[in-house]
Coordinates of C-alpha atoms and ligand atoms in Angstrom, one line a residue:
M518 CA 0.0 0.1 0.0
E519 CA 0.9 3.5 -0.9
S520 CA -0.4 5.0 2.2
D521 CA -1.7 3.9 5.7
L522 CA -4.6 6.6 5.3
L523 CA -5.9 8.5 2.5
V524 CA -7.5 11.7 3.3
V525 CA -10.3 13.0 0.9
G526 CA -10.6 17.0 1.6
A527 CA -8.2 19.6 2.8
G528 CA -10.5 21.5 5.2
I529 CA -9.6 21.4 9.0
V530 CA -11.3 18.1 9.5
G531 CA -9.2 16.6 6.8
L532 CA -5.9 18.3 8.0
A533 CA -6.7 17.2 11.7
H534 CA -7.2 13.4 10.3
A535 CA -3.7 13.8 8.7
W536 CA -2.2 15.4 11.8
A537 CA -3.3 12.7 14.1
A538 CA -2.5 9.8 11.8
A539 CA 1.0 11.3 11.0
R540 CA 1.7 11.5 14.9
K541 CA 0.8 7.8 15.1
G542 CA 3.6 7.5 12.3
W543 CA 1.4 6.5 9.4
R544 CA 1.9 7.5 6.0
V545 CA -0.7 10.1 4.8
T546 CA -2.0 11.3 1.5
V547 CA -4.3 14.2 1.3
L548 CA -6.7 14.7 -2.0
E549 CA -8.4 18.1 -2.4
R550 CA -10.4 19.0 -5.4
D551 CA -9.8 22.4 -5.7
A552 CA -6.2 24.0 -6.1
A553 CA -6.1 25.1 -2.4
C554 CA -8.8 25.0 0.5
I555 CA -11.4 27.4 -0.3
G556 CA -14.2 25.7 1.8
A557 CA -16.0 26.6 5.1
S558 CA -12.3 26.2 7.1
V559 CA -10.8 29.6 5.5
R560 CA -14.2 31.5 5.6
N561 CA -14.6 31.1 9.4
F562 CA -13.7 33.4 12.2
G563 CA -10.9 31.3 13.3
F564 CA -12.5 31.2 16.6
V565 CA -11.6 28.2 18.5
T566 CA -14.4 28.2 21.0
V567 CA -14.9 26.0 24.1
T568 CA -17.5 28.2 26.1
G569 CA -21.0 27.6 24.8
Q570 CA -20.3 24.4 23.0
K571 CA -23.0 21.6 23.5
R572 CA -22.8 20.0 27.1
G573 CA -21.4 16.7 27.3
A574 CA -19.1 15.1 24.6
H575 CA -18.9 17.7 22.4
W576 CA -17.9 20.5 24.9
L577 CA -15.0 17.8 26.0
R578 CA -14.1 17.5 22.2
A579 CA -13.7 21.4 22.4
R580 CA -11.6 21.8 25.5
R581 CA -9.3 18.8 24.0
T582 CA -9.0 20.6 20.5
R583 CA -8.1 23.7 22.2
A584 CA -5.4 22.1 24.0
L585 CA -4.0 20.6 20.5
W586 CA -4.4 24.1 18.8
A587 CA -2.1 25.4 21.7
E588 CA 0.4 22.6 21.2
L589 CA 0.2 23.0 17.4
A590 CA 0.7 26.5 17.1
G591 CA 4.0 26.3 19.0
E592 CA 5.2 23.4 17.0
A593 CA 4.0 24.7 13.6
G594 CA 4.5 28.3 14.3
L595 CA 0.8 29.6 14.0
R596 CA 0.1 32.8 15.1
V597 CA -2.8 33.3 17.9
E598 CA -4.3 36.6 17.0
H599 CA -6.0 36.8 20.7
Q600 CA -7.3 34.4 23.5
G601 CA -10.5 34.6 25.4
L602 CA -14.2 35.7 24.9
V603 CA -16.2 38.6 26.6
L604 CA -19.9 38.0 26.3
A605 CA -21.7 41.1 27.1
M606 CA -25.0 40.9 28.9
R607 CA -27.6 43.7 28.8
R608 CA -30.8 42.0 29.8
P609 CA -31.7 40.7 33.4
E610 CA -32.6 37.4 31.5
S611 CA -29.0 37.1 30.2
A612 CA -27.5 37.7 33.4
A613 CA -29.9 35.2 35.4
L614 CA -28.8 32.5 32.2
L615 CA -25.1 33.3 32.6
Q616 CA -25.3 32.6 36.2
A617 CA -27.1 29.2 35.7
F618 CA -24.3 28.4 33.2
A619 CA -21.5 29.4 35.4
A620 CA -22.5 27.1 38.1
T621 CA -22.3 24.2 35.7
E622 CA -19.1 22.2 34.8
M623 CA -19.0 24.2 31.9
G624 CA -18.6 27.4 33.7
E625 CA -15.0 26.1 34.8
G626 CA -12.4 28.9 34.5
C627 CA -15.0 31.5 33.6
Q628 CA -16.1 34.7 35.6
L629 CA -19.0 36.6 35.8
L630 CA -18.0 40.4 35.4
G631 CA -19.7 43.6 36.5
R632 CA -20.2 46.4 34.4
E633 CA -16.9 48.1 35.1
E634 CA -15.1 45.0 35.0
A635 CA -16.4 44.2 31.8
L636 CA -15.2 47.5 30.5
A637 CA -12.0 47.2 31.9
R638 CA -11.4 43.7 30.6
Q639 CA -12.9 44.8 26.9
P640 CA -12.3 48.6 26.8
G641 CA -14.1 48.5 23.1
L642 CA -17.4 47.4 24.5
N643 CA -20.4 49.7 24.1
P644 CA -21.4 50.8 27.5
E645 CA -24.9 51.8 26.7
G646 CA -27.2 49.4 28.6
L647 CA -24.2 47.4 29.7
L648 CA -25.0 45.2 32.9
G649 CA -21.5 42.9 32.9
A650 CA -20.2 40.1 31.0
L651 CA -19.2 36.7 30.9
Y652 CA -15.4 36.3 30.6
S653 CA -13.8 32.9 29.5
P654 CA -10.0 32.4 29.1
H655 CA -10.3 29.3 27.0
E656 CA -10.8 30.7 23.3
L657 CA -8.2 31.0 20.7
R658 CA -8.2 32.9 17.5
V659 CA -6.3 32.3 14.5
E660 CA -6.5 33.7 11.1
S661 CA -7.9 30.7 9.3
R662 CA -7.0 31.9 5.7
E663 CA -3.2 32.0 6.7
V664 CA -3.3 29.2 9.1
I665 CA -5.2 26.3 7.0
P666 CA -2.5 26.5 4.1
R667 CA 0.6 26.9 6.4
L668 CA -0.7 23.8 8.4
A669 CA -1.0 21.9 5.1
A670 CA 2.5 22.9 4.2
W671 CA 4.1 22.3 7.8
L672 CA 2.4 18.5 7.7
A673 CA 4.1 18.2 4.4
E674 CA 7.7 19.2 5.8
R675 CA 7.4 18.0 9.1
H676 CA 5.6 14.9 8.7
G677 CA 6.0 14.0 5.1
V678 CA 2.2 13.9 4.3
R679 CA 1.7 14.1 0.6
F680 CA -0.8 16.5 -0.5
R681 CA -2.3 16.4 -4.2
F682 CA -4.4 19.7 -4.7
G683 CA -6.6 20.2 -7.8
E684 CA -7.5 16.3 -7.6
A685 CA -11.2 15.4 -7.1
V686 CA -11.9 11.9 -5.5
L687 CA -14.6 10.4 -7.9
E688 CA -14.7 7.0 -6.2
V689 CA -13.9 5.2 -2.9
D690 CA -13.9 1.5 -2.9
A691 CA -11.0 0.9 -0.1
P692 CA -8.0 0.0 -0.5
R693 CA -8.7 1.4 -3.9
V694 CA -9.5 5.2 -4.4
R695 CA -9.9 6.6 -7.7
S696 CA -9.5 10.3 -8.2
S697 CA -9.9 12.7 -11.4
R698 CA -6.0 11.9 -11.9
A699 CA -4.8 8.8 -10.7
V700 CA -5.6 5.5 -8.4
Y701 CA -4.4 5.3 -5.1
H702 CA -4.4 2.4 -2.7
A703 CA -4.6 3.0 1.1
E704 CA -5.2 1.0 4.2
R705 CA -7.6 3.2 5.2
V706 CA -9.7 5.9 4.0
V707 CA -11.3 9.0 5.8
V708 CA -13.7 11.0 3.7
C709 CA -14.0 14.9 5.0
S710 CA -15.7 16.4 2.3
G711 CA -17.6 19.2 4.4
A712 CA -20.7 20.6 2.7
E713 CA -20.4 18.5 -0.6
L714 CA -23.5 16.4 0.3
G715 CA -24.3 15.3 -3.3
G716 CA -20.9 13.6 -3.9
L717 CA -19.2 10.7 -2.2
Y718 CA -21.6 8.5 -0.4
A719 CA -24.4 10.9 -1.1
P720 CA -26.9 8.0 -0.8
R721 CA -25.9 7.2 2.9
L722 CA -25.6 11.0 3.7
G723 CA -28.8 11.5 2.6
A724 CA -30.4 9.2 5.2
Q725 CA -28.8 11.3 8.0
G726 CA -31.1 14.3 7.6
L727 CA -28.5 16.6 6.8
Q728 CA -29.2 20.1 5.6
L729 CA -27.0 23.0 4.7
C730 CA -26.3 26.2 6.7
Q731 CA -25.1 29.3 4.9
L732 CA -23.6 32.4 6.6
Q733 CA -23.0 36.1 5.8
M734 CA -19.5 37.3 6.8
L735 CA -17.7 40.7 6.9
R736 CA -14.4 42.2 7.4
V737 CA -14.6 45.8 8.7
Q738 CA -11.9 48.3 9.5
P739 CA -12.6 49.9 13.0
P740 CA -11.0 53.3 13.8
A741 CA -7.0 53.3 14.4
G742 CA -6.1 52.1 17.7
F743 CA -9.4 50.2 18.3
R744 CA -8.2 46.8 19.8
L745 CA -10.1 43.9 21.1
Q746 CA -8.8 42.3 24.2
A747 CA -10.7 38.8 23.4
A748 CA -13.3 37.8 20.9
A749 CA -16.7 39.6 21.7
M750 CA -20.2 37.9 21.7
G751 CA -23.7 39.2 22.4
E752 CA -26.7 38.2 24.1
L753 CA -28.1 36.6 20.7
S754 CA -25.4 34.1 20.7
L755 CA -26.9 32.8 24.0
V756 CA -30.0 31.5 22.3
R757 CA -27.9 29.9 19.4
Y758 CA -24.8 28.1 21.1
E759 CA -26.2 24.9 22.8
G760 CA -24.2 25.1 26.1
Y761 CA -26.3 28.1 27.2
A762 CA -29.5 27.7 24.9
E763 CA -30.3 24.2 26.2
L764 CA -30.2 25.4 29.8
P765 CA -33.7 26.0 31.2
E766 CA -32.7 29.7 32.0
A767 CA -32.3 30.5 28.3
Q768 CA -36.5 30.3 27.7
A769 CA -37.1 33.6 29.4
L770 CA -34.1 35.2 27.5
R771 CA -35.5 33.6 24.0
A772 CA -39.0 35.0 24.7
R773 CA -37.9 38.5 25.3
L774 CA -35.4 38.4 22.0
Q775 CA -38.4 37.1 20.3
T776 CA -40.4 40.2 20.9
E777 CA -37.6 42.8 21.0
R778 CA -35.3 41.2 18.2
A779 CA -37.3 39.2 15.9
D780 CA -35.8 40.4 12.6
A781 CA -32.3 39.4 13.9
L782 CA -33.6 35.8 14.9
A783 CA -35.5 35.1 11.8
H784 CA -32.2 35.3 9.9
G785 CA -30.3 33.4 12.6
V786 CA -28.2 36.5 13.2
H787 CA -25.8 36.8 16.2
L788 CA -22.4 38.6 16.7
I789 CA -19.2 37.1 17.0
A790 CA -16.2 39.7 16.3
V791 CA -12.4 38.8 16.3
Q792 CA -9.6 40.8 15.5
S793 CA -6.6 40.4 13.0
A794 CA -3.2 41.4 13.2
D795 CA -3.9 44.5 10.7
G796 CA -6.5 45.9 13.2
S797 CA -9.4 44.7 11.0
L798 CA -12.3 42.8 12.7
V799 CA -14.0 39.5 11.2
V800 CA -17.4 40.1 11.7
G801 CA -20.6 37.7 11.6
D802 CA -22.9 36.0 11.2
S803 CA -26.0 34.9 9.9
H804 CA -27.8 31.3 9.4
H805 CA -30.0 30.4 6.6
Y806 CA -30.8 26.5 6.2
G807 CA -32.0 24.4 3.0
D808 CA -30.9 21.9 0.4
V809 CA -29.9 24.7 -2.2
L810 CA -28.4 27.9 -0.9
P811 CA -28.7 30.6 -3.7
P812 CA -25.2 32.3 -3.9
F813 CA -26.8 36.0 -3.5
A814 CA -25.7 37.8 -0.1
S815 CA -28.4 40.1 1.3
E816 CA -27.4 43.6 2.1
A817 CA -30.3 43.6 4.6
V818 CA -29.0 40.7 6.6
D819 CA -25.6 42.4 6.4
G820 CA -27.1 45.6 8.0
L821 CA -28.6 43.1 10.6
I822 CA -25.0 41.9 11.7
L823 CA -23.4 45.4 11.5
D824 CA -26.4 46.6 13.7
E825 CA -25.7 43.9 16.1
L826 CA -21.9 44.9 15.8
R827 CA -22.8 48.5 16.9
A828 CA -24.7 47.2 19.6
Q829 CA -22.2 45.4 21.2
L830 CA -18.9 47.6 20.5
A831 CA -18.4 51.1 20.5
L832 CA -17.7 52.0 16.9
P833 CA -19.4 54.7 15.6
Q834 CA -17.2 54.4 12.3
L835 CA -16.6 51.6 10.6
A836 CA -15.7 50.7 7.0
V837 CA -16.7 47.4 5.3
R838 CA -13.6 46.0 3.4
E839 CA -14.8 42.3 2.4
R840 CA -18.2 40.4 2.4
W841 CA -18.4 36.7 1.9
T842 CA -20.4 33.5 2.4
G843 CA -19.5 30.1 3.7
C844 CA -21.2 26.9 4.6
Y845 CA -21.3 24.1 6.3
P846 CA -23.6 20.7 6.8
V847 CA -26.1 20.7 9.5
S848 CA -27.9 18.0 11.4
D849 CA -30.5 18.4 14.4
R850 CA -29.4 14.8 15.5
Q851 CA -25.9 15.3 16.4
P852 CA -22.7 17.8 16.3
C853 CA -20.7 15.4 14.4
L854 CA -21.3 12.5 12.0
V855 CA -19.0 9.6 12.1
D856 CA -20.0 6.8 9.4
A857 CA -18.4 3.3 8.7
P858 CA -19.5 2.4 5.1
D859 CA -16.9 -0.4 5.4
E860 CA -14.2 -1.5 7.8
R861 CA -11.7 0.8 5.8
T862 CA -13.3 3.9 5.6
R863 CA -14.8 6.6 7.5
V864 CA -16.9 9.5 6.5
V865 CA -16.4 12.5 9.1
L866 CA -18.5 15.5 9.0
V867 CA -18.9 18.4 11.8
T868 CA -22.7 18.9 11.2
G869 CA -22.8 22.6 12.8
G870 CA -20.6 25.6 12.8
T871 CA -17.9 24.0 15.0
G872 CA -15.3 22.4 13.2
A873 CA -12.2 24.9 14.0
S874 CA -13.2 23.9 17.8
T875 CA -13.7 20.5 17.6
A876 CA -11.8 18.5 14.7
F877 CA -8.6 17.9 16.3
A878 CA -10.2 15.7 19.0
L879 CA -12.9 14.5 16.6
A880 CA -10.0 13.1 14.6
E881 CA -8.1 11.6 17.5
E882 CA -11.4 9.9 18.4
V883 CA -11.8 8.4 14.9
L884 CA -8.3 7.0 14.4
H885 CA -8.4 5.5 18.1
G886 CA -8.2 1.9 17.9
W887 CA -9.0 1.8 14.2
Ligands
FAD2170 C1 -18.9 31.5 7.5 C2 -18.4 30.6 8.7 C3 -18.0 30.8 10.1 C4 -17.6 29.8 11.0 N1 -17.0 30.1 12.3 C5 -16.5 29.0 12.8 C6 -15.7 29.4 13.9 O1 -15.2 30.6 14.4 N2 -15.4 28.2 15.0 C7 -15.6 27.2 14.5 O2 -15.1 26.3 15.4 N3 -16.2 26.8 13.3 C8 -16.5 27.5 12.5 N4 -17.1 27.3 11.3 C9 -17.5 26.1 11.0 C10 -16.1 25.4 10.8 O3 -15.5 26.2 9.6 C11 -16.2 24.0 9.7 O4 -17.0 23.4 10.7 C12 -14.9 23.5 9.4 O5 -14.5 24.4 8.6 C13 -15.5 22.2 8.4 O6 -14.3 21.6 8.0 P1 -14.2 20.7 6.9 O7 -13.0 20.3 6.6 O8 -15.2 19.6 7.2 O9 -15.0 21.3 5.7 P2 -14.2 22.3 4.5 O10 -13.3 23.5 4.8 O11 -15.4 22.8 3.7 O12 -13.3 21.2 3.6 C14 -14.0 20.2 2.9 C15 -13.0 19.8 1.7 O13 -13.2 18.9 1.1 C16 -13.1 19.0 -0.3 N5 -13.7 18.1 -1.0 C17 -15.2 17.8 -1.1 N6 -15.3 16.7 -1.8 C18 -14.5 16.3 -2.5 C19 -13.8 15.2 -3.3 N7 -14.7 14.4 -3.8 N8 -12.5 15.2 -3.7 C20 -11.8 15.9 -3.1 N9 -11.8 16.9 -2.2 C21 -13.1 17.1 -1.9 C22 -13.6 20.3 -0.6 O14 -13.1 20.9 -1.8 C23 -13.1 21.1 0.7 O15 -11.9 21.8 0.7 C24 -17.6 28.4 10.5 C25 -18.1 28.2 9.2 C26 -18.5 29.1 8.6 C27 -19.0 28.6 6.9

């Protein structure tokens, strides 16, 4: 056999499997249909999030993945832009929910801050109506569009992983894999094809009740000197991220937001804002679901995202520098899908917006004992 593991897809899930396998001493080949990774893994915030992930196994996966990112950043020379999270509270219902959250095991290491402490921790917060914040030290932020190609290059140099870009996998019948250019033989094959639900294993994926979710994102330039000390989120995130949203205390907040922010909720808008080395902010996002996602980004939805940005951060002026969309597969059954069509093959999808936060631990789970 040419490889111990052949990976389909060079997004973060594929790269996570390549890294985990290379650390076991396996010979790894990665096939990617595009000339570079241009999927969800480079379109995201690069926000490695622990706090707020779904309680239980997924939250544990995020903790492990965060630890692995820290290790990898040192080894592979990947820059961490900033650490931690400040989630602002502006309604008493949020304060009650975050108090309940902080009392669970998921609150480990987090702090509830009063208004002045919150402003001291994140001076860029909009002070209007601010009651306080949840501070979490766990999060990391990386610049995905730089880190993903660098990680692939490091895997090739340091671990001898073979990459073939611009080569679509057309058929997997392990140990034989046929691409648009060649035939490969590998002991095991892991298919990490992201949002490509109509391609490899389409009938099996079709039986999993998956949909696609499309997001709108922006890069904005704040005034010179504006610095985030940590990632910023607001209350709309508390009814999206399952770690908060599945607590009983979320019901009162959801009911209030339904009356006050129905427009944002209808488009799945909430705020994540992270900062890049050049001072620009990556800001989002919205969530629209379906089997087919039109490629047209709505200005009205971008307007809702920017309104939420101004509500959370003191940014009277800002200029939009870039706009883009991204998409990932979603399931209401599970946060990740690991399917085994046969002994030698696994199909691995992160079925929600958490791949940067969970892929490294997920890859360890998949390879464990295989
Ligand atoms: C806008 C946006 C913001 C997000 N923000 C965050 C965040 O901040 N934090 C976080 O944790 N998660 C975030 N996510 C989710 C995260 O980005 C995804 O869960 C993750 O990138 C999925 O990785 P992947 O490798 O499965 O998919 P992708 O990055 O899409 O990679 C899949 C790859 O497989 C390739 N492929 C498919 N079929 C074939 C084939 N037959 N042959 C060869 N190659 C093939 C594709 O070309 C693609 O490059 C966000 C997602 C989006 C879209």
